[in-house]
DNA sequence: TTCGATACTCACGTGTTGGTAAGCATCGAG
DNA sequence: CTCGATGCTTACCAACACGTGAGTATCGAA
């Protein structure tokens, strides 16, 4: 019961994708890693204004477990950990492209309303 | 304060799109309406096994408010209400296509693991 | 006169999500 | 000998998402 907090029986592909992306900061993490290639924990934290350390860690762990990102630990002091996209993470990011464009259009529409 | 439960300040397009799609049944509602063109409340309910009436109503109202779907009421007895996609809803559905394919690929990968 | 069909609405409870604030381990610099 | 940097971990709590089960209005059929 501690595991299996994901992989609910999915109705369709969207379901499966949403499960992996849902989380307040996940799409932004994806974007951040996609833009910079490789980022340390602290860099991600600074790149996502408002994120709490707890959520950042939690999201990163889940995304690693889901095979979206790679976590590289350098045994140094002070510690250094680097995150990067896996191929799956990268392709997910691409798949989010169309959605992002739709959202951008929506933002423009909302702005035009005022 | 009763309104404005959405439209948080968005960081990017993905944010704005996710806001509109997040909800346990929303993408399925979109899909259902896309497949059938027009559906009555009861038909949607039967098409989404497990959905509660409360959530179905709530999601439909939010999606209407977000301009994704159109709600047509026929003043008859017993009542009849038809839902359909607006142009925005339809384009959102298209934008979700890539994500759906990614998810389908992921499902295949997961299935192959066993 | 009661019943069923339809499309809801409402009160309530529970599990999940996310934030806050504190603490931990290690090393070099001062 | 204390301090700061880094990457976490933990306990606690408030807000929210979602489900359950009941109730509502109207009319025709039985």
PDB file of C-alpha atoms (C1' of nucleotides) in Angstrom:
ATOM      1  CA  UNK A   1       0.000   0.000   0.000  1.00  0.00           C
ATOM      2  CA  UNK A   2       2.982   2.297   0.227  1.00  0.00           C
ATOM      3  CA  UNK A   3       3.924   1.636  -3.374  1.00  0.00           C
ATOM      4  CA  UNK A   4       1.350   1.612  -6.184  1.00  0.00           C
ATOM      5  CA  UNK A   5       0.262   5.153  -5.498  1.00  0.00           C
ATOM      6  CA  UNK A   6       0.270   5.357  -9.268  1.00  0.00           C
ATOM      7  CA  UNK A   7      -0.448   2.980 -12.172  1.00  0.00           C
ATOM      8  CA  UNK A   8      -4.177   2.983 -11.520  1.00  0.00           C
ATOM      9  CA  UNK A   9      -5.994   1.080 -14.224  1.00  0.00           C
ATOM     10  CA  UNK A  10      -5.947   3.522 -17.088  1.00  0.00           C
ATOM     11  CA  UNK A  11      -8.867   4.057 -19.402  1.00  0.00           C
ATOM     12  CA  UNK A  12      -6.715   5.435 -22.214  1.00  0.00           C
ATOM     13  CA  UNK A  13      -3.365   6.955 -23.114  1.00  0.00           C
ATOM     14  CA  UNK A  14      -4.303  10.426 -21.915  1.00  0.00           C
ATOM     15  CA  UNK A  15      -5.033   8.971 -18.524  1.00  0.00           C
ATOM     16  CA  UNK A  16      -1.605   7.386 -18.340  1.00  0.00           C
ATOM     17  CA  UNK A  17       0.118  10.569 -19.477  1.00  0.00           C
ATOM     18  CA  UNK A  18      -1.831  12.820 -17.133  1.00  0.00           C
ATOM     19  CA  UNK A  19      -1.012  10.590 -14.204  1.00  0.00           C
ATOM     20  CA  UNK A  20       2.662  11.111 -14.845  1.00  0.00           C
ATOM     21  CA  UNK A  21       2.419  14.851 -15.414  1.00  0.00           C
ATOM     22  CA  UNK A  22      -0.070  15.840 -12.751  1.00  0.00           C
ATOM     23  CA  UNK A  23       1.596  17.614  -9.904  1.00  0.00           C
ATOM     24  CA  UNK A  24       1.875  21.313  -9.435  1.00  0.00           C
ATOM     25  CA  UNK A  25       5.462  21.619 -10.683  1.00  0.00           C
ATOM     26  CA  UNK A  26       6.078  18.614 -12.909  1.00  0.00           C
ATOM     27  CA  UNK A  27       5.553  20.212 -16.278  1.00  0.00           C
ATOM     28  CA  UNK A  28       7.753  23.105 -15.215  1.00  0.00           C
ATOM     29  CA  UNK A  29      10.498  20.733 -14.082  1.00  0.00           C
ATOM     30  CA  UNK A  30      10.268  19.047 -17.460  1.00  0.00           C
ATOM     31  CA  UNK A  31      10.541  22.387 -19.178  1.00  0.00           C
ATOM     32  CA  UNK A  32      13.423  23.547 -17.014  1.00  0.00           C
ATOM     33  CA  UNK A  33      15.401  20.378 -17.668  1.00  0.00           C
ATOM     34  CA  UNK A  34      14.585  20.552 -21.345  1.00  0.00           C
ATOM     35  CA  UNK A  35      15.874  24.112 -21.592  1.00  0.00           C
ATOM     36  CA  UNK A  36      19.080  23.612 -19.632  1.00  0.00           C
ATOM     37  CA  UNK A  37      19.940  19.991 -20.296  1.00  0.00           C
ATOM     38  CA  UNK A  38      21.216  19.366 -16.795  1.00  0.00           C
ATOM     39  CA  UNK A  39      20.380  21.065 -13.543  1.00  0.00           C
ATOM     40  CA  UNK A  40      21.424  20.690  -9.922  1.00  0.00           C
ATOM     41  CA  UNK A  41      18.826  20.539  -7.181  1.00  0.00           C
ATOM     42  CA  UNK A  42      19.496  24.093  -6.067  1.00  0.00           C
ATOM     43  CA  UNK A  43      19.362  25.392  -9.613  1.00  0.00           C
ATOM     44  CA  UNK A  44      15.957  23.800 -10.140  1.00  0.00           C
ATOM     45  CA  UNK A  45      14.762  25.276  -6.891  1.00  0.00           C
ATOM     46  CA  UNK A  46      15.871  28.736  -7.932  1.00  0.00           C
ATOM     47  CA  UNK A  47      14.399  28.205 -11.396  1.00  0.00           C
ATOM     48  CA  UNK A  48      10.934  27.416  -9.998  1.00  0.00           C
ATOM     49  CA  UNK A  49      10.062  30.381  -7.802  1.00  0.00           C
ATOM     50  CA  UNK A  50       7.674  29.378  -5.043  1.00  0.00           C
ATOM     51  CA  UNK A  51       8.342  25.645  -5.025  1.00  0.00           C
ATOM     52  CA  UNK A  52       8.940  24.085  -1.619  1.00  0.00           C
ATOM     53  CA  UNK A  53      11.904  21.760  -1.137  1.00  0.00           C
ATOM     54  CA  UNK A  54       9.562  19.015  -0.049  1.00  0.00           C
ATOM     55  CA  UNK A  55       7.522  19.108  -3.225  1.00  0.00           C
ATOM     56  CA  UNK A  56      10.548  19.500  -5.441  1.00  0.00           C
ATOM     57  CA  UNK A  57      12.136  16.379  -3.947  1.00  0.00           C
ATOM     58  CA  UNK A  58       8.875  14.472  -4.079  1.00  0.00           C
ATOM     59  CA  UNK A  59       8.175  15.348  -7.689  1.00  0.00           C
ATOM     60  CA  UNK A  60      11.727  14.575  -8.740  1.00  0.00           C
ATOM     61  CA  UNK A  61      11.556  11.162  -7.069  1.00  0.00           C
ATOM     62  CA  UNK A  62       8.275  10.298  -8.724  1.00  0.00           C
ATOM     63  CA  UNK A  63       9.519  11.434 -12.100  1.00  0.00           C
ATOM     64  CA  UNK A  64      12.641   9.342 -11.650  1.00  0.00           C
ATOM     65  CA  UNK A  65      10.545   6.345 -10.703  1.00  0.00           C
ATOM     66  CA  UNK A  66       8.431   6.985 -13.796  1.00  0.00           C
ATOM     67  CA  UNK A  67      11.529   6.976 -15.957  1.00  0.00           C
ATOM     68  CA  UNK A  68      11.231  10.597 -17.027  1.00  0.00           C
ATOM     69  CA  UNK A  69      14.421  11.935 -15.485  1.00  0.00           C
ATOM     70  CA  UNK A  70      17.850  10.695 -14.526  1.00  0.00           C
ATOM     71  CA  UNK A  71      19.446  11.431 -11.159  1.00  0.00           C
ATOM     72  CA  UNK A  72      23.212  11.527 -10.904  1.00  0.00           C
ATOM     73  CA  UNK A  73      24.781  11.790  -7.445  1.00  0.00           C
ATOM     74  CA  UNK A  74      28.335  13.024  -7.040  1.00  0.00           C
ATOM     75  CA  UNK A  75      29.767  11.848  -3.726  1.00  0.00           C
ATOM     76  CA  UNK A  76      31.337  15.118  -2.739  1.00  0.00           C
ATOM     77  CA  UNK A  77      31.081  17.555   0.110  1.00  0.00           C
ATOM     78  CA  UNK A  78      29.030  19.627  -0.055  1.00  0.00           C
ATOM     79  CA  UNK A  79      26.800  17.188  -1.956  1.00  0.00           C
ATOM     80  CA  UNK A  80      26.066  17.600  -5.639  1.00  0.00           C
ATOM     81  CA  UNK A  81      23.193  16.010  -7.522  1.00  0.00           C
ATOM     82  CA  UNK A  82      22.401  16.527 -11.167  1.00  0.00           C
ATOM     83  CA  UNK A  83      19.090  15.924 -12.876  1.00  0.00           C
ATOM     84  CA  UNK A  84      18.495  15.474 -16.578  1.00  0.00           C
ATOM     85  CA  UNK A  85      15.781  14.210 -18.914  1.00  0.00           C
ATOM     86  CA  UNK A  86      15.733  10.624 -20.097  1.00  0.00           C
ATOM     87  CA  UNK A  87      14.596   9.868 -23.608  1.00  0.00           C
ATOM     88  CA  UNK A  88      11.085   9.267 -22.315  1.00  0.00           C
ATOM     89  CA  UNK A  89      11.090  12.558 -20.464  1.00  0.00           C
ATOM     90  CA  UNK A  90      12.261  14.304 -23.577  1.00  0.00           C
ATOM     91  CA  UNK A  91       9.571  12.750 -25.755  1.00  0.00           C
ATOM     92  CA  UNK A  92       6.935  13.586 -23.151  1.00  0.00           C
ATOM     93  CA  UNK A  93       8.106  17.156 -23.300  1.00  0.00           C
ATOM     94  CA  UNK A  94       7.646  17.134 -27.049  1.00  0.00           C
ATOM     95  CA  UNK A  95       4.181  15.642 -26.672  1.00  0.00           C
ATOM     96  CA  UNK A  96       3.329  18.515 -24.367  1.00  0.00           C
ATOM     97  CA  UNK A  97       4.277  20.982 -27.081  1.00  0.00           C
ATOM     98  CA  UNK A  98       0.870  21.075 -28.727  1.00  0.00           C
ATOM     99  CA  UNK A  99      -0.825  21.467 -25.384  1.00  0.00           C
ATOM    100  CA  UNK A 100       1.478  24.326 -24.512  1.00  0.00           C
ATOM    101  CA  UNK A 101       0.619  26.111 -27.736  1.00  0.00           C
ATOM    102  CA  UNK A 102      -3.076  25.657 -27.091  1.00  0.00           C
ATOM    103  CA  UNK A 103      -2.580  27.110 -23.618  1.00  0.00           C
ATOM    104  CA  UNK A 104      -0.655  30.040 -24.997  1.00  0.00           C
ATOM    105  CA  UNK A 105      -3.512  30.747 -27.384  1.00  0.00           C
ATOM    106  CA  UNK A 106      -5.921  30.575 -24.496  1.00  0.00           C
ATOM    107  CA  UNK A 107      -3.829  33.024 -22.481  1.00  0.00           C
ATOM    108  CA  UNK A 108      -3.923  35.417 -25.406  1.00  0.00           C
ATOM    109  CA  UNK A 109      -7.698  35.032 -25.625  1.00  0.00           C
ATOM    110  CA  UNK A 110      -8.081  35.724 -21.919  1.00  0.00           C
ATOM    111  CA  UNK A 111      -5.834  38.758 -22.119  1.00  0.00           C
ATOM    112  CA  UNK A 112      -7.841  40.069 -25.070  1.00  0.00           C
ATOM    113  CA  UNK A 113     -11.066  39.873 -23.067  1.00  0.00           C
ATOM    114  CA  UNK A 114     -10.058  42.685 -20.737  1.00  0.00           C
TER     115      UNK A 114
ATOM    116  CA  UNK B   1     -14.210  34.987  -4.010  1.00  0.00           C
ATOM    117  CA  UNK B   2     -16.746  32.512  -5.249  1.00  0.00           C
ATOM    118  CA  UNK B   3     -15.489  32.950  -8.776  1.00  0.00           C
ATOM    119  CA  UNK B   4     -11.798  33.012  -9.592  1.00  0.00           C
ATOM    120  CA  UNK B   5     -11.226  29.503  -8.369  1.00  0.00           C
ATOM    121  CA  UNK B   6      -9.207  29.246 -11.556  1.00  0.00           C
ATOM    122  CA  UNK B   7      -7.105  31.604 -13.666  1.00  0.00           C
ATOM    123  CA  UNK B   8      -4.229  31.582 -11.221  1.00  0.00           C
ATOM    124  CA  UNK B   9      -1.326  33.544 -12.624  1.00  0.00           C
ATOM    125  CA  UNK B  10       0.091  31.160 -15.187  1.00  0.00           C
ATOM    126  CA  UNK B  11       3.781  30.642 -15.730  1.00  0.00           C
ATOM    127  CA  UNK B  12       3.334  29.332 -19.258  1.00  0.00           C
ATOM    128  CA  UNK B  13       0.908  27.857 -21.753  1.00  0.00           C
ATOM    129  CA  UNK B  14       1.140  24.352 -20.316  1.00  0.00           C
ATOM    130  CA  UNK B  15       0.051  25.755 -16.989  1.00  0.00           C
ATOM    131  CA  UNK B  16      -3.018  27.344 -18.526  1.00  0.00           C
ATOM    132  CA  UNK B  17      -3.920  24.190 -20.426  1.00  0.00           C
ATOM    133  CA  UNK B  18      -3.397  21.891 -17.474  1.00  0.00           C
ATOM    134  CA  UNK B  19      -5.597  24.073 -15.321  1.00  0.00           C
ATOM    135  CA  UNK B  20      -8.437  23.580 -17.721  1.00  0.00           C
ATOM    136  CA  UNK B  21      -7.936  19.844 -18.166  1.00  0.00           C
ATOM    137  CA  UNK B  22      -7.103  18.792 -14.633  1.00  0.00           C
ATOM    138  CA  UNK B  23      -9.968  16.958 -13.049  1.00  0.00           C
ATOM    139  CA  UNK B  24     -10.442  13.239 -12.879  1.00  0.00           C
ATOM    140  CA  UNK B  25     -12.905  13.010 -15.757  1.00  0.00           C
ATOM    141  CA  UNK B  26     -12.336  16.054 -17.929  1.00  0.00           C
ATOM    142  CA  UNK B  27     -10.189  14.523 -20.617  1.00  0.00           C
ATOM    143  CA  UNK B  28     -12.616  11.623 -20.856  1.00  0.00           C
ATOM    144  CA  UNK B  29     -15.558  14.002 -21.192  1.00  0.00           C
ATOM    145  CA  UNK B  30     -13.683  15.753 -23.974  1.00  0.00           C
ATOM    146  CA  UNK B  31     -13.044  12.442 -25.673  1.00  0.00           C
ATOM    147  CA  UNK B  32     -16.616  11.269 -25.256  1.00  0.00           C
ATOM    148  CA  UNK B  33     -18.015  14.467 -26.758  1.00  0.00           C
ATOM    149  CA  UNK B  34     -15.472  14.361 -29.530  1.00  0.00           C
ATOM    150  CA  UNK B  35     -16.462  10.817 -30.475  1.00  0.00           C
ATOM    151  CA  UNK B  36     -20.208  11.308 -30.362  1.00  0.00           C
ATOM    152  CA  UNK B  37     -20.641  14.931 -31.288  1.00  0.00           C
ATOM    153  CA  UNK B  38     -23.492  15.507 -28.882  1.00  0.00           C
ATOM    154  CA  UNK B  39     -24.405  13.753 -25.699  1.00  0.00           C
ATOM    155  CA  UNK B  40     -27.099  14.045 -23.082  1.00  0.00           C
ATOM    156  CA  UNK B  41     -26.240  14.115 -19.409  1.00  0.00           C
ATOM    157  CA  UNK B  42     -27.358  10.555 -18.860  1.00  0.00           C
ATOM    158  CA  UNK B  43     -25.467   9.331 -21.888  1.00  0.00           C
ATOM    159  CA  UNK B  44     -22.279  10.907 -20.613  1.00  0.00           C
ATOM    160  CA  UNK B  45     -22.841   9.343 -17.238  1.00  0.00           C
ATOM    161  CA  UNK B  46     -23.285   5.918 -18.769  1.00  0.00           C
ATOM    162  CA  UNK B  47     -20.257   6.506 -20.998  1.00  0.00           C
ATOM    163  CA  UNK B  48     -17.986   7.234 -18.041  1.00  0.00           C
ATOM    164  CA  UNK B  49     -18.308   4.231 -15.761  1.00  0.00           C
ATOM    165  CA  UNK B  50     -17.638   5.157 -12.166  1.00  0.00           C
ATOM    166  CA  UNK B  51     -18.233   8.892 -12.412  1.00  0.00           C
ATOM    167  CA  UNK B  52     -20.460  10.378  -9.724  1.00  0.00           C
ATOM    168  CA  UNK B  53     -23.250  12.708 -10.736  1.00  0.00           C
ATOM    169  CA  UNK B  54     -21.806  15.418  -8.571  1.00  0.00           C
ATOM    170  CA  UNK B  55     -18.430  15.384 -10.283  1.00  0.00           C
ATOM    171  CA  UNK B  56     -19.942  15.065 -13.737  1.00  0.00           C
ATOM    172  CA  UNK B  57     -22.086  18.152 -13.178  1.00  0.00           C
ATOM    173  CA  UNK B  58     -19.209  20.045 -11.606  1.00  0.00           C
ATOM    174  CA  UNK B  59     -16.783  19.231 -14.397  1.00  0.00           C
ATOM    175  CA  UNK B  60     -19.338  20.058 -17.074  1.00  0.00           C
ATOM    176  CA  UNK B  61     -20.037  23.436 -15.472  1.00  0.00           C
ATOM    177  CA  UNK B  62     -16.370  24.301 -15.226  1.00  0.00           C
ATOM    178  CA  UNK B  63     -15.747  23.259 -18.796  1.00  0.00           C
ATOM    179  CA  UNK B  64     -18.680  25.342 -19.943  1.00  0.00           C
ATOM    180  CA  UNK B  65     -17.343  28.316 -18.000  1.00  0.00           C
ATOM    181  CA  UNK B  66     -13.969  27.717 -19.622  1.00  0.00           C
ATOM    182  CA  UNK B  67     -15.556  27.795 -23.058  1.00  0.00           C
ATOM    183  CA  UNK B  68     -14.762  24.197 -23.896  1.00  0.00           C
ATOM    184  CA  UNK B  69     -18.284  22.872 -24.184  1.00  0.00           C
ATOM    185  CA  UNK B  70     -21.732  24.110 -25.057  1.00  0.00           C
ATOM    186  CA  UNK B  71     -24.800  23.326 -22.960  1.00  0.00           C
ATOM    187  CA  UNK B  72     -28.175  23.248 -24.621  1.00  0.00           C
ATOM    188  CA  UNK B  73     -31.266  22.953 -22.444  1.00  0.00           C
ATOM    189  CA  UNK B  74     -34.555  21.743 -23.899  1.00  0.00           C
ATOM    190  CA  UNK B  75     -37.441  22.871 -21.734  1.00  0.00           C
ATOM    191  CA  UNK B  76     -39.316  19.612 -21.763  1.00  0.00           C
ATOM    192  CA  UNK B  77     -40.528  17.132 -19.241  1.00  0.00           C
ATOM    193  CA  UNK B  78     -38.666  15.043 -18.374  1.00  0.00           C
ATOM    194  CA  UNK B  79     -35.783  17.486 -18.851  1.00  0.00           C
ATOM    195  CA  UNK B  80     -33.294  17.126 -21.667  1.00  0.00           C
ATOM    196  CA  UNK B  81     -29.853  18.706 -21.812  1.00  0.00           C
ATOM    197  CA  UNK B  82     -27.340  18.251 -24.556  1.00  0.00           C
ATOM    198  CA  UNK B  83     -23.630  18.857 -24.359  1.00  0.00           C
ATOM    199  CA  UNK B  84     -21.248  19.374 -27.259  1.00  0.00           C
ATOM    200  CA  UNK B  85     -17.731  20.652 -27.893  1.00  0.00           C
ATOM    201  CA  UNK B  86     -17.098  24.248 -28.802  1.00  0.00           C
ATOM    202  CA  UNK B  87     -14.360  25.075 -31.258  1.00  0.00           C
ATOM    203  CA  UNK B  88     -11.980  25.624 -28.357  1.00  0.00           C
ATOM    204  CA  UNK B  89     -12.892  22.286 -26.841  1.00  0.00           C
ATOM    205  CA  UNK B  90     -12.337  20.618 -30.143  1.00  0.00           C
ATOM    206  CA  UNK B  91      -8.926  22.193 -30.641  1.00  0.00           C
ATOM    207  CA  UNK B  92      -7.944  21.286 -27.101  1.00  0.00           C
ATOM    208  CA  UNK B  93      -8.853  17.724 -27.878  1.00  0.00           C
ATOM    209  CA  UNK B  94      -6.586  17.821 -30.885  1.00  0.00           C
ATOM    210  CA  UNK B  95      -3.786  19.268 -28.792  1.00  0.00           C
ATOM    211  CA  UNK B  96      -4.195  16.350 -26.417  1.00  0.00           C
ATOM    212  CA  UNK B  97      -3.639  13.936 -29.275  1.00  0.00           C
ATOM    213  CA  UNK B  98       0.144  13.876 -28.985  1.00  0.00           C
ATOM    214  CA  UNK B  99      -0.074  13.408 -25.255  1.00  0.00           C
ATOM    215  CA  UNK B 100      -2.480  10.535 -25.721  1.00  0.00           C
ATOM    216  CA  UNK B 101      -0.117   8.818 -28.099  1.00  0.00           C
ATOM    217  CA  UNK B 102       2.754   9.241 -25.684  1.00  0.00           C
ATOM    218  CA  UNK B 103       0.597   7.715 -22.956  1.00  0.00           C
ATOM    219  CA  UNK B 104      -0.356   4.828 -25.174  1.00  0.00           C
ATOM    220  CA  UNK B 105       3.308   4.162 -25.830  1.00  0.00           C
ATOM    221  CA  UNK B 106       3.946   4.252 -22.127  1.00  0.00           C
ATOM    222  CA  UNK B 107       1.154   1.776 -21.474  1.00  0.00           C
ATOM    223  CA  UNK B 108       2.718  -0.553 -24.018  1.00  0.00           C
ATOM    224  CA  UNK B 109       6.086  -0.186 -22.287  1.00  0.00           C
ATOM    225  CA  UNK B 110       4.560  -0.945 -18.909  1.00  0.00           C
ATOM    226  CA  UNK B 111       2.748  -3.961 -20.292  1.00  0.00           C
ATOM    227  CA  UNK B 112       5.977  -5.214 -21.854  1.00  0.00           C
ATOM    228  CA  UNK B 113       7.756  -5.046 -18.501  1.00  0.00           C
ATOM    229  CA  UNK B 114       5.765  -7.903 -17.034  1.00  0.00           C
TER     230      UNK B 114
ATOM    231  C1'  DT C   1     -52.294   8.095  -6.373  1.00  0.00           C
ATOM    232  C1'  DT C   2     -48.053   6.310  -6.812  1.00  0.00           C
ATOM    233  C1'  DC C   3     -44.085   5.534  -9.789  1.00  0.00           C
ATOM    234  C1'  DG C   4     -40.388   6.249 -13.065  1.00  0.00           C
ATOM    235  C1'  DA C   5     -37.608   9.121 -15.988  1.00  0.00           C
ATOM    236  C1'  DT C   6     -34.381  13.114 -16.193  1.00  0.00           C
ATOM    237  C1'  DA C   7     -31.068  16.406 -14.673  1.00  0.00           C
ATOM    238  C1'  DC C   8     -29.692  18.017 -11.293  1.00  0.00           C
ATOM    239  C1'  DT C   9     -28.510  20.059  -5.846  1.00  0.00           C
ATOM    240  C1'  DC C  10     -26.909  19.538  -1.134  1.00  0.00           C
ATOM    241  C1'  DA C  11     -24.662  17.981   3.259  1.00  0.00           C
ATOM    242  C1'  DC C  12     -21.236  15.232   4.810  1.00  0.00           C
ATOM    243  C1'  DG C  13     -16.934  12.557   5.211  1.00  0.00           C
ATOM    244  C1'  DT C  14     -12.462  10.971   3.678  1.00  0.00           C
ATOM    245  C1'  DG C  15      -8.072  10.812   1.286  1.00  0.00           C
ATOM    246  C1'  DT C  16      -4.738  13.455  -1.179  1.00  0.00           C
ATOM    247  C1'  DT C  17      -1.971  17.572  -2.243  1.00  0.00           C
ATOM    248  C1'  DG C  18       0.918  20.919  -1.049  1.00  0.00           C
ATOM    249  C1'  DG C  19       2.986  24.396   2.197  1.00  0.00           C
ATOM    250  C1'  DT C  20       5.812  25.579   6.600  1.00  0.00           C
ATOM    251  C1'  DA C  21       9.368  25.100   9.550  1.00  0.00           C
ATOM    252  C1'  DA C  22      12.639  22.564  11.643  1.00  0.00           C
ATOM    253  C1'  DG C  23      16.426  19.239  11.663  1.00  0.00           C
ATOM    254  C1'  DC C  24      20.482  16.249   9.666  1.00  0.00           C
ATOM    255  C1'  DA C  25      25.252  15.078   7.664  1.00  0.00           C
ATOM    256  C1'  DT C  26      29.674  16.581   5.938  1.00  0.00           C
ATOM    257  C1'  DC C  27      33.485  19.401   4.902  1.00  0.00           C
ATOM    258  C1'  DG C  28      36.359  23.645   4.393  1.00  0.00           C
ATOM    259  C1'  DA C  29      36.781  28.508   5.546  1.00  0.00           C
ATOM    260  C1'  DG C  30      37.320  31.874   9.064  1.00  0.00           C
TER     261       DG C  30
ATOM    262  C1'  DC D   1      34.832  25.984  17.220  1.00  0.00           C
ATOM    263  C1'  DT D   2      31.303  27.901  14.838  1.00  0.00           C
ATOM    264  C1'  DC D   3      29.296  28.888  10.312  1.00  0.00           C
ATOM    265  C1'  DG D   4      27.677  28.316   5.643  1.00  0.00           C
ATOM    266  C1'  DA D   5      26.758  25.538   1.606  1.00  0.00           C
ATOM    267  C1'  DT D   6      24.174  21.555  -0.274  1.00  0.00           C
ATOM    268  C1'  DG D   7      20.592  18.154  -0.679  1.00  0.00           C
ATOM    269  C1'  DC D   8      17.781  16.330   1.515  1.00  0.00           C
ATOM    270  C1'  DT D   9      13.979  14.328   5.602  1.00  0.00           C
ATOM    271  C1'  DT D  10      10.300  14.768   8.933  1.00  0.00           C
ATOM    272  C1'  DA D  11       6.107  16.238  11.498  1.00  0.00           C
ATOM    273  C1'  DC D  12       2.296  18.907  11.263  1.00  0.00           C
ATOM    274  C1'  DC D  13      -1.601  21.215   9.196  1.00  0.00           C
ATOM    275  C1'  DA D  14      -4.916  23.562   5.966  1.00  0.00           C
ATOM    276  C1'  DA D  15      -7.221  23.330   1.617  1.00  0.00           C
ATOM    277  C1'  DC D  16      -9.132  20.795  -1.864  1.00  0.00           C
ATOM    278  C1'  DA D  17     -10.825  16.838  -4.751  1.00  0.00           C
ATOM    279  C1'  DC D  18     -13.844  13.436  -4.960  1.00  0.00           C
ATOM    280  C1'  DG D  19     -17.405   9.983  -3.551  1.00  0.00           C
ATOM    281  C1'  DT D  20     -21.904   8.724  -1.145  1.00  0.00           C
ATOM    282  C1'  DG D  21     -26.451   9.058  -0.401  1.00  0.00           C
ATOM    283  C1'  DA D  22     -30.331  11.710   0.014  1.00  0.00           C
ATOM    284  C1'  DG D  23     -33.542  15.095  -1.819  1.00  0.00           C
ATOM    285  C1'  DT D  24     -36.000  18.243  -5.695  1.00  0.00           C
ATOM    286  C1'  DA D  25     -39.186  19.412  -9.766  1.00  0.00           C
ATOM    287  C1'  DT D  26     -42.248  18.032 -13.459  1.00  0.00           C
ATOM    288  C1'  DC D  27     -45.144  15.248 -16.213  1.00  0.00           C
ATOM    289  C1'  DG D  28     -47.263  11.066 -18.172  1.00  0.00           C
ATOM    290  C1'  DA D  29     -48.214   6.235 -17.523  1.00  0.00           C
ATOM    291  C1'  DA D  30     -50.336   2.702 -14.872  1.00  0.00           C
TER     292       DA D  30
END
